[in-house]
Coordinates of C-alpha atoms in Angstrom, one line a residue:
X1 CA -128.3 24.5 -42.2
X2 CA -125.8 22.4 -40.2
X3 CA -128.7 20.3 -38.9
X4 CA -129.9 19.7 -42.5
X5 CA -126.4 18.7 -43.7
X6 CA -126.0 16.3 -40.8
X7 CA -129.4 14.8 -41.5
X8 CA -128.5 14.4 -45.2
X9 CA -125.2 12.7 -44.4
X10 CA -127.0 10.5 -41.9
X11 CA -129.6 9.5 -44.5
X12 CA -126.9 8.8 -47.1
X13 CA -124.9 6.6 -44.7
X14 CA -128.1 4.8 -43.8
X15 CA -129.0 4.3 -47.5
X16 CA -125.4 3.0 -48.1
X17 CA -125.6 0.6 -45.2
X18 CA -129.0 -0.6 -46.3
X19 CA -127.9 -1.3 -49.9
X20 CA -127.4 -4.9 -50.7
X21 CA -123.7 -6.0 -51.1
X22 CA -122.6 -6.4 -54.7
X23 CA -122.9 -10.0 -55.7
X24 CA -119.7 -11.8 -56.6
X25 CA -119.3 -12.4 -60.3
X26 CA -120.1 -16.0 -61.1
X27 CA -120.1 -16.0 -64.9
X28 CA -117.3 -16.4 -67.4
X29 CA -117.1 -15.8 -71.1
X30 CA -114.7 -17.8 -73.1
X31 CA -114.4 -18.6 -76.8
X32 CA -113.6 -21.5 -79.1
X33 CA -113.2 -21.8 -82.9
X34 CA -116.3 -23.9 -83.2
X35 CA -119.4 -25.2 -81.4
X36 CA -118.7 -28.0 -78.9
X37 CA -120.6 -30.5 -81.1
X38 CA -123.2 -33.0 -80.0
X39 CA -121.0 -34.0 -77.1
X40 CA -121.2 -37.7 -77.6
X41 CA -118.7 -39.1 -75.0
X42 CA -117.9 -42.1 -77.1
X43 CA -117.0 -40.4 -80.4
X44 CA -114.5 -38.0 -81.8
X45 CA -114.7 -34.8 -84.0
X46 CA -116.8 -32.7 -84.2
X47 CA -117.1 -33.3 -80.4
X48 CA -114.7 -30.9 -78.8
X49 CA -112.5 -32.5 -76.2
X50 CA -112.4 -29.6 -73.7
X51 CA -116.3 -29.7 -73.6
X52 CA -116.4 -33.5 -73.3
X53 CA -114.1 -33.3 -70.3
X54 CA -116.5 -30.7 -68.7
X55 CA -119.5 -32.9 -68.9
X56 CA -118.2 -36.5 -68.6
X57 CA -115.9 -38.1 -66.1
X58 CA -113.7 -41.2 -66.0
X59 CA -113.4 -44.1 -63.6
X60 CA -109.9 -42.9 -62.7
X61 CA -108.3 -39.5 -63.1
X62 CA -104.9 -38.4 -64.4
X63 CA -103.6 -36.1 -61.7
X64 CA -101.5 -33.0 -62.0
X65 CA -98.5 -35.0 -60.8
X66 CA -98.9 -37.6 -63.5
X67 CA -100.4 -40.2 -61.1
X68 CA -103.7 -42.0 -61.7
X69 CA -106.1 -41.6 -58.9
X70 CA -109.6 -43.0 -58.2
X71 CA -112.5 -40.8 -59.5
X72 CA -115.9 -42.3 -60.3
X73 CA -114.4 -45.5 -59.1
X74 CA -113.7 -45.2 -55.4
X75 CA -111.2 -48.0 -55.5
X76 CA -110.0 -50.9 -57.7
X77 CA -108.3 -54.2 -57.5
X78 CA -106.2 -56.1 -60.0
X79 CA -106.1 -59.8 -60.2
X80 CA -102.7 -61.6 -59.8
X81 CA -102.6 -62.4 -63.6
X82 CA -103.4 -58.8 -64.5
X83 CA -106.5 -59.6 -66.6
X84 CA -109.3 -58.7 -64.2
X85 CA -109.8 -55.1 -63.0
X86 CA -112.6 -54.8 -60.3
X87 CA -113.8 -51.3 -59.7
X88 CA -115.8 -50.3 -56.6
X89 CA -117.9 -47.3 -57.7
X90 CA -118.2 -44.1 -55.7
X91 CA -121.5 -44.0 -53.8
X92 CA -123.9 -41.1 -54.1
X93 CA -123.0 -40.1 -57.7
X94 CA -125.8 -39.3 -60.0
X95 CA -126.0 -38.1 -63.6
X96 CA -127.2 -34.5 -64.1
X97 CA -130.6 -35.9 -65.0
X98 CA -130.9 -37.6 -61.7
X99 CA -130.1 -41.1 -63.0
X100 CA -127.9 -43.1 -60.6
X101 CA -124.3 -43.8 -61.6
X102 CA -124.0 -47.5 -60.8
X103 CA -122.7 -50.8 -62.2
X104 CA -125.5 -51.0 -64.7
X105 CA -124.7 -47.6 -66.1
X106 CA -121.0 -48.5 -66.4
X107 CA -121.7 -51.7 -68.3
X108 CA -124.1 -50.0 -70.7
X109 CA -121.4 -47.5 -71.6
X110 CA -118.6 -50.0 -72.0
X111 CA -120.9 -52.2 -74.1
X112 CA -121.8 -49.2 -76.3
X113 CA -118.1 -48.5 -76.9
X114 CA -117.4 -52.1 -77.7
X115 CA -120.2 -52.1 -80.3
X116 CA -118.1 -49.6 -82.2
X117 CA -114.8 -51.2 -81.4
X118 CA -113.5 -50.9 -85.0
X119 CA -113.7 -47.1 -84.7
X120 CA -111.6 -47.2 -81.6
X121 CA -109.1 -49.8 -82.8
X122 CA -106.3 -47.2 -82.6
X123 CA -106.6 -47.5 -78.8
X124 CA -105.2 -50.8 -77.7
X125 CA -107.3 -50.8 -74.5
X126 CA -110.5 -51.3 -76.5
X127 CA -108.9 -54.2 -78.4
X128 CA -107.9 -55.8 -75.1
X129 CA -111.3 -55.6 -73.3
X130 CA -113.1 -58.9 -73.5
X131 CA -116.1 -57.7 -71.6
X132 CA -117.6 -55.9 -68.6
X133 CA -119.3 -57.8 -65.8
X134 CA -121.7 -56.5 -63.1
X135 CA -120.5 -57.9 -59.7
X136 CA -123.1 -56.1 -57.7
X137 CA -125.0 -52.8 -57.9
X138 CA -121.9 -50.7 -57.2
X139 CA -119.1 -53.0 -58.5
X140 CA -118.0 -53.8 -62.0
X141 CA -115.2 -55.9 -63.4
X142 CA -113.4 -55.4 -66.7
X143 CA -112.0 -58.6 -68.2
X144 CA -109.0 -58.2 -70.5
X145 CA -107.7 -60.7 -73.1
X146 CA -104.1 -60.1 -71.8
X147 CA -102.4 -58.1 -69.1
X148 CA -102.3 -54.5 -70.3
X149 CA -100.1 -52.2 -68.3
X150 CA -101.4 -48.8 -69.6
X151 CA -105.1 -49.6 -68.8
X152 CA -105.5 -47.0 -66.0
X153 CA -103.9 -44.2 -68.1
X154 CA -106.2 -45.0 -71.0
X155 CA -109.3 -45.2 -68.8
X156 CA -108.4 -41.6 -67.8
X157 CA -108.6 -40.4 -71.4
X158 CA -111.3 -37.9 -72.4
X159 CA -112.8 -40.4 -74.8
X160 CA -114.1 -42.9 -75.5
X161 CA -114.6 -44.6 -72.1
X162 CA -116.5 -41.9 -70.2
X163 CA -120.1 -42.2 -69.0
X164 CA -123.4 -41.1 -70.4
X165 CA -126.7 -41.3 -68.5
X166 CA -128.5 -44.6 -69.3
X167 CA -131.5 -42.5 -70.1
X168 CA -129.6 -40.8 -73.0
X169 CA -128.3 -44.1 -74.5
X170 CA -130.4 -45.2 -77.5
X171 CA -132.7 -48.2 -77.0
X172 CA -130.4 -50.5 -79.1
X173 CA -127.5 -49.6 -76.8
X174 CA -125.4 -48.3 -79.7
X175 CA -124.2 -44.7 -79.3
X176 CA -122.2 -44.6 -82.5
X177 CA -125.2 -43.2 -84.4
X178 CA -126.1 -40.6 -81.8
X179 CA -127.3 -40.0 -78.3
X180 CA -130.5 -38.6 -76.8
X181 CA -128.8 -35.8 -74.9
X182 CA -125.4 -35.0 -73.5
X183 CA -125.9 -36.0 -69.9
X184 CA -122.9 -36.9 -67.7
X185 CA -121.8 -36.8 -64.1
X186 CA -119.3 -33.9 -64.5
X187 CA -119.3 -30.5 -62.9
X188 CA -120.9 -28.8 -66.0
X189 CA -124.1 -29.2 -68.0
X190 CA -124.5 -28.1 -71.6
X191 CA -127.6 -25.8 -71.2
X192 CA -127.8 -24.2 -74.6
X193 CA -126.1 -24.2 -78.0
X194 CA -126.6 -22.0 -81.0
X195 CA -124.8 -23.1 -84.1
X196 CA -122.0 -20.7 -85.2
X197 CA -122.7 -18.4 -82.2
X198 CA -122.2 -19.9 -78.7
X199 CA -122.5 -22.8 -76.2
X200 CA -123.6 -22.2 -72.7
X201 CA -122.6 -24.4 -69.8
X202 CA -124.1 -24.2 -66.3
X203 CA -122.9 -25.6 -63.0
X204 CA -124.2 -29.1 -62.3
X205 CA -125.9 -28.6 -58.9
X206 CA -126.1 -32.4 -58.5
X207 CA -122.3 -32.7 -58.8
X208 CA -120.8 -35.2 -56.3
X209 CA -117.5 -33.3 -55.8
X210 CA -116.7 -29.8 -54.9
X211 CA -118.9 -27.6 -57.0
X212 CA -117.3 -24.9 -59.2
X213 CA -117.4 -21.3 -57.9
X214 CA -118.5 -20.2 -61.4
X215 CA -122.2 -20.8 -62.2
X216 CA -122.2 -20.2 -65.9
X217 CA -119.7 -20.3 -68.8
X218 CA -120.6 -18.9 -72.2
X219 CA -118.4 -20.1 -75.0
X220 CA -118.6 -17.8 -78.0
X221 CA -117.7 -19.2 -81.4
X222 CA -114.8 -17.2 -82.7
X223 CA -112.9 -19.0 -85.5
X224 CA -110.3 -16.3 -85.9
X225 CA -107.6 -15.9 -83.3
X226 CA -107.2 -12.2 -84.0
X227 CA -110.9 -11.6 -83.4
X228 CA -110.4 -13.5 -80.1
X229 CA -107.7 -11.1 -79.0
X230 CA -109.9 -8.1 -79.9
X231 CA -112.7 -9.7 -77.9
X232 CA -110.4 -10.0 -74.9
X233 CA -109.2 -6.4 -75.2
X234 CA -112.7 -5.0 -75.5
X235 CA -114.1 -7.1 -72.6
X236 CA -116.3 -9.3 -74.7
X237 CA -114.5 -12.4 -73.4
X238 CA -112.6 -12.9 -70.1
X239 CA -110.2 -15.6 -71.0
X240 CA -107.9 -17.0 -73.7
X241 CA -106.5 -20.4 -72.9
X242 CA -105.0 -23.3 -74.9
X243 CA -102.5 -23.9 -77.7
X244 CA -100.9 -20.9 -79.4
X245 CA -99.8 -20.3 -82.9
X246 CA -102.0 -22.0 -85.5
X247 CA -105.5 -21.5 -86.9
X248 CA -107.1 -24.0 -84.5
X249 CA -105.3 -22.4 -81.6
X250 CA -106.5 -19.8 -79.2
X251 CA -104.1 -17.1 -80.1
X252 CA -101.3 -16.3 -82.5
X253 CA -97.9 -16.3 -80.8
X254 CA -97.1 -12.7 -81.9
X255 CA -100.4 -11.5 -80.4
X256 CA -99.7 -13.5 -77.2
X257 CA -96.2 -11.9 -76.8
X258 CA -97.8 -8.5 -77.4
X259 CA -100.3 -9.0 -74.7
X260 CA -97.6 -10.3 -72.4
X261 CA -95.5 -7.1 -72.9
X262 CA -98.5 -4.8 -72.5
X263 CA -99.1 -6.1 -69.0
X264 CA -102.8 -5.3 -69.0
X265 CA -103.8 -9.0 -68.7
X266 CA -102.5 -11.9 -66.7
X267 CA -100.5 -14.2 -68.9
X268 CA -98.6 -17.5 -68.6
X269 CA -97.0 -20.2 -70.6
X270 CA -97.1 -23.9 -69.6
X271 CA -94.2 -26.3 -69.6
X272 CA -93.8 -28.7 -72.6
X273 CA -97.0 -30.7 -73.1
X274 CA -96.4 -32.5 -76.4
X275 CA -94.3 -32.4 -79.6
X276 CA -94.8 -30.3 -82.7
X277 CA -93.3 -32.3 -85.6
X278 CA -93.5 -33.4 -89.2
X279 CA -94.0 -37.0 -90.4
X280 CA -91.6 -37.9 -93.2
X281 CA -93.0 -40.5 -95.6
X282 CA -90.8 -43.6 -95.9
X283 CA -92.9 -45.1 -98.6
X284 CA -93.4 -42.3 -101.2
X285 CA -91.1 -40.2 -103.4
X286 CA -87.5 -39.3 -102.5
X287 CA -88.1 -39.5 -98.8
X288 CA -88.5 -43.3 -99.2
X289 CA -84.7 -43.2 -99.1
X290 CA -83.1 -43.0 -95.7
X291 CA -80.3 -40.6 -96.8
X292 CA -82.8 -38.1 -98.0
X293 CA -84.6 -38.2 -94.6
X294 CA -81.3 -37.9 -92.8
X295 CA -80.3 -34.9 -95.0
X296 CA -83.5 -33.2 -94.0
X297 CA -82.7 -33.7 -90.3
X298 CA -79.3 -32.0 -90.7
X299 CA -80.5 -29.2 -93.1
X300 CA -83.0 -27.4 -90.8
X301 CA -81.7 -24.7 -88.5
X302 CA -84.2 -25.2 -85.7
X303 CA -82.8 -22.6 -83.4
X304 CA -83.3 -19.9 -86.1
X305 CA -86.8 -21.3 -86.8
X306 CA -87.7 -21.2 -83.2
X307 CA -86.6 -17.7 -82.7
X308 CA -88.2 -16.4 -85.9
X309 CA -91.5 -18.2 -85.8
X310 CA -92.1 -19.4 -82.2
X311 CA -90.7 -16.3 -80.6
X312 CA -89.2 -18.4 -77.8
X313 CA -92.7 -19.4 -76.5
X314 CA -91.9 -23.0 -77.4
X315 CA -88.6 -24.8 -76.9
X316 CA -86.7 -26.7 -79.6
X317 CA -87.5 -30.4 -80.0
X318 CA -85.0 -33.0 -81.0
X319 CA -87.0 -36.2 -80.4
X320 CA -90.4 -37.7 -81.1
X321 CA -91.5 -37.4 -77.4
X322 CA -90.3 -34.9 -74.8
X323 CA -87.8 -36.7 -72.5
X324 CA -90.1 -36.0 -69.5
X325 CA -92.5 -38.6 -70.8
X326 CA -92.2 -42.1 -69.3
X327 CA -89.6 -44.3 -71.0
X328 CA -88.6 -41.5 -73.3
X329 CA -85.4 -40.1 -71.6
X330 CA -83.1 -42.3 -73.6
X331 CA -80.0 -40.1 -74.1
X332 CA -80.3 -40.3 -77.9
X333 CA -78.0 -38.1 -80.0
X334 CA -79.9 -35.3 -81.7
X335 CA -79.3 -34.6 -85.4
X336 CA -77.1 -31.5 -85.4
X337 CA -77.7 -28.7 -87.8
X338 CA -74.9 -29.2 -90.4
X339 CA -75.7 -28.2 -93.9
X340 CA -72.4 -29.5 -95.3
X341 CA -73.1 -32.9 -93.8
X342 CA -76.6 -32.8 -95.4
X343 CA -75.1 -32.1 -98.8
X344 CA -72.5 -34.8 -98.3
X345 CA -75.2 -37.4 -97.5
X346 CA -77.1 -36.5 -100.6
X347 CA -74.0 -36.6 -102.8
X348 CA -73.1 -40.0 -101.5
X349 CA -76.7 -41.2 -102.1
X350 CA -76.5 -40.2 -105.8
X351 CA -78.6 -37.0 -105.5
X352 CA -76.3 -34.6 -107.3
X353 CA -76.5 -31.0 -108.2
X354 CA -75.6 -30.3 -111.9
X355 CA -73.7 -27.1 -112.7
X356 CA -76.1 -24.2 -112.8
X357 CA -79.0 -26.3 -111.4
X358 CA -80.9 -25.4 -108.2
X359 CA -82.4 -28.8 -107.6
X360 CA -80.6 -32.0 -107.2
X361 CA -81.5 -35.0 -109.4
X362 CA -80.9 -38.8 -109.5
X363 CA -81.7 -41.2 -112.3
X364 CA -83.7 -38.5 -114.1
X365 CA -85.8 -37.6 -111.0
X366 CA -85.6 -34.2 -109.4
X367 CA -85.3 -34.0 -105.6
X368 CA -88.8 -32.7 -105.0
X369 CA -90.9 -33.5 -101.9
X370 CA -94.6 -32.7 -101.3
X371 CA -95.0 -30.8 -98.1
X372 CA -98.7 -30.8 -97.0
X373 CA -100.3 -28.4 -94.5
X374 CA -103.6 -26.7 -93.7
X375 CA -103.8 -23.8 -96.1
X376 CA -105.6 -21.3 -93.8
X377 CA -103.2 -22.0 -90.9
X378 CA -100.8 -19.1 -90.7
X379 CA -98.3 -21.0 -88.5
X380 CA -98.3 -24.0 -90.8
X381 CA -97.8 -21.8 -93.8
X382 CA -94.9 -19.8 -92.1
X383 CA -93.1 -23.1 -91.2
X384 CA -93.6 -24.5 -94.6
X385 CA -92.2 -21.5 -96.3
X386 CA -89.3 -21.4 -93.9
X387 CA -88.4 -25.0 -94.5
X388 CA -88.8 -24.6 -98.2
X389 CA -86.1 -21.9 -97.9
X390 CA -83.9 -24.0 -95.7
X391 CA -84.0 -27.1 -97.9
X392 CA -83.5 -25.2 -101.1
X393 CA -80.0 -24.4 -99.7
X394 CA -79.1 -28.1 -100.1
X395 CA -80.8 -28.5 -103.5
X396 CA -84.1 -30.0 -102.3
X397 CA -87.4 -28.4 -103.5
X398 CA -90.4 -28.6 -101.2
X399 CA -93.6 -28.5 -103.2
X400 CA -96.0 -26.7 -100.8
X401 CA -99.5 -28.1 -100.8
X402 CA -101.9 -26.0 -98.6
X403 CA -105.4 -27.4 -98.4
X404 CA -108.6 -27.4 -96.4
X405 CA -108.5 -29.2 -93.1
X406 CA -110.5 -32.2 -94.3
X407 CA -108.1 -32.7 -97.3
X408 CA -105.1 -32.4 -95.0
X409 CA -106.5 -35.0 -92.6
X410 CA -107.2 -37.3 -95.5
X411 CA -103.6 -37.1 -96.7
X412 CA -102.5 -38.0 -93.2
X413 CA -104.6 -41.2 -93.3
X414 CA -104.0 -42.3 -96.9
X415 CA -100.3 -41.4 -97.1
X416 CA -100.4 -38.9 -99.9
X417 CA -97.6 -36.8 -98.6
X418 CA -93.9 -36.4 -98.5
X419 CA -93.9 -34.4 -95.3
X420 CA -96.9 -33.4 -93.2
X421 CA -97.6 -31.9 -89.8
X422 CA -98.3 -34.5 -87.2
X423 CA -98.2 -33.3 -83.6
X424 CA -98.1 -35.7 -80.7
X425 CA -101.0 -35.9 -78.2
X426 CA -99.2 -35.3 -74.8
X427 CA -100.0 -37.0 -71.5
X428 CA -101.4 -39.4 -70.7
X429 CA -101.3 -40.7 -74.3
X430 CA -97.5 -40.8 -74.5
X431 CA -95.8 -43.0 -75.3
X432 CA -98.1 -46.0 -75.1
X433 CA -101.3 -44.9 -76.8
X434 CA -99.6 -43.0 -79.5
X435 CA -97.1 -45.8 -80.1
X436 CA -99.9 -48.3 -80.2
X437 CA -101.8 -46.2 -82.8
X438 CA -98.8 -46.4 -85.1
X439 CA -99.9 -49.9 -86.1
X440 CA -103.1 -48.8 -87.7
X441 CA -103.6 -46.4 -90.7
X442 CA -105.5 -44.0 -88.6
X443 CA -102.9 -41.2 -88.5
X444 CA -99.8 -40.1 -90.4
X445 CA -97.5 -42.2 -88.2
X446 CA -98.5 -45.5 -89.9
X447 CA -98.1 -44.0 -93.3
X448 CA -94.7 -42.4 -92.4
X449 CA -93.4 -45.7 -91.2
X450 CA -95.0 -48.2 -93.7
X451 CA -92.0 -48.0 -96.0
X452 CA -89.5 -49.0 -93.4
X453 CA -87.9 -52.4 -94.0
X454 CA -88.4 -53.2 -90.3
X455 CA -92.1 -52.0 -90.1
X456 CA -93.6 -55.4 -89.5
X457 CA -91.0 -56.2 -86.8
X458 CA -91.6 -52.7 -85.3
X459 CA -95.3 -53.3 -85.0
X460 CA -94.7 -56.6 -83.4
X461 CA -92.5 -55.0 -80.8
X462 CA -95.1 -52.3 -80.1
X463 CA -97.7 -55.1 -79.4
X464 CA -95.2 -56.8 -77.1
X465 CA -94.3 -53.7 -75.2
X466 CA -97.9 -53.0 -74.4
X467 CA -98.5 -56.4 -73.1
X468 CA -95.3 -57.2 -71.2
X469 CA -95.6 -57.3 -67.5
X470 CA -91.8 -57.1 -66.8
X471 CA -90.7 -53.5 -66.2
X472 CA -87.1 -54.1 -67.3
X473 CA -88.2 -55.7 -70.5
X474 CA -90.6 -52.8 -71.1
X475 CA -87.9 -50.2 -70.7
X476 CA -85.6 -52.1 -73.1
X477 CA -88.3 -52.5 -75.7
X478 CA -89.3 -48.8 -75.6
X479 CA -85.6 -47.9 -76.0
X480 CA -85.4 -50.2 -79.1
X481 CA -88.6 -48.9 -80.7
X482 CA -87.9 -45.2 -80.1
X483 CA -84.3 -45.5 -81.1
X484 CA -85.3 -47.2 -84.4
X485 CA -87.8 -44.4 -85.2
X486 CA -85.2 -41.8 -84.4
X487 CA -82.5 -43.4 -86.5
X488 CA -84.9 -44.0 -89.4
X489 CA -85.6 -40.2 -89.3
X490 CA -89.3 -40.6 -90.1
X491 CA -90.1 -37.6 -87.8
X492 CA -88.7 -34.1 -88.0
X493 CA -89.3 -32.7 -84.4
X494 CA -89.6 -28.9 -84.4
X495 CA -90.7 -27.7 -80.9
X496 CA -92.2 -29.0 -77.7
X497 CA -95.7 -27.5 -77.6
X498 CA -97.0 -25.4 -74.8
X499 CA -100.4 -23.9 -73.7
X500 CA -100.8 -20.2 -73.1
X501 CA -103.2 -18.2 -71.1
X502 CA -104.2 -14.5 -71.1
X503 CA -107.1 -13.2 -69.0
X504 CA -108.7 -10.6 -66.9
X505 CA -106.4 -10.2 -63.9
X506 CA -109.4 -10.6 -61.5
X507 CA -109.9 -14.1 -62.7
X508 CA -108.1 -16.5 -60.4
X509 CA -107.3 -20.2 -60.5
X510 CA -106.4 -20.3 -64.2
X511 CA -104.0 -23.2 -64.0
X512 CA -102.3 -25.5 -66.5
X513 CA -102.9 -29.2 -66.3
X514 CA -100.7 -32.0 -67.8
X515 CA -103.5 -32.8 -70.3
X516 CA -103.5 -30.1 -72.8
X517 CA -107.0 -30.9 -73.9
X518 CA -108.5 -29.9 -70.5
X519 CA -109.4 -26.4 -69.4
X520 CA -109.9 -26.5 -65.6
X521 CA -112.9 -24.1 -65.4
X522 CA -113.9 -25.7 -62.1
X523 CA -110.8 -24.2 -60.4
X524 CA -111.5 -20.7 -61.6
X525 CA -113.2 -17.9 -59.6
X526 CA -113.5 -14.2 -59.6
X527 CA -111.7 -12.2 -57.0
X528 CA -114.0 -10.4 -54.6

């Protein structure tokens, strides 16, 4: 019997030793509110930025420390007058379809973007590029109309100046009407997409850099943040990553705090990445008057708002841009919460409250402001209702207008709002790219500012600050521009936005980057 038992044990050990080792997990399941879109590197929505960044790469890269470093360009030189940028391309790089990444490919892409220059007019770099010249097979030169100091930061943006395989560019060279296929040089390839269900990315085995540890990422389409949380808890997805708190976000803040307290998943909150704020229209209704805009600034108890709605996940904002952004630490004086002062400002401006009335009036007009938000966005709605209550205390009525996203975006562009949500874009857009876009009616910023008596002068200063080559002058001009916007109270900053993460604790390398639109899948791996 003992001999049989020993034999059985020996056979078991032999079988155990002979069994193949369990393969390390190399797949990840994530989720996003929509499909990634056609992934045209030169266009905007419905192309999703996180996915564009997975497939396409820039000439230069915006690093974690805020510096711009060579990427697809191995090196670059700048002419003494600042109008010629010569890029020496990295050798050995190929697109995922095997096409070489060379000077011809770069020129084809730059030319395609310039063919659609009007669509990109919000980005001053596109307005400043005069042309792209092939110097040799692996060298290109961008010629600018003027010296333009933020050129490297804007070349690092996720769109529109990233590179599509020449084989995927239409024969007429114009990508604005579509591309043949989403083929880039990046570490990921879009392998499969099923509308309303999922997108599948696989590792680009031709990638020139360090290949990701993960081999496959499945991105399920889950429009509802609550469904996403349930999917994480039930193991249907491995990771929640990105903005928190609104309908387009990855997770509601209450749900995130709940996961954080449960301790079952690894969680984290980034530092401030951009600003959550409202644009206040200087050209429409009561907010066309500066005293009304100033009264709004003093009437909102941001500390209470932050604790009640943002649950401490985001920090109170007092300025258009967080002071950690270049040129933005100006020492400006915040507008203090002071309801009595808000009422005094309105009284002095002629907006008076009649005995027994709940809403102030002036010259037969009630103090009513249209507040526009995305109707199915729970966070937008909560903020709108909170501000409605706050401003009612000073005799101002907010007329809440909650609409579909398309209608909301249309109001941002055409100015049909009194107040409207208008978050900033974060690094590396701030302050130059966002300030530059304020000159065109492409976002709510232009409409919020168009009623200012100094708007024309402001736009001229913005143009000058983008083109000046003198650092001292640039600092002074940014101070002038940002101080004017602050004093004119055309923005009501609420919080500095963060990103959050919650994931299976065995997933490692889930890091935050300074660009909130990027999800660094290539850094992630499963623990053995």
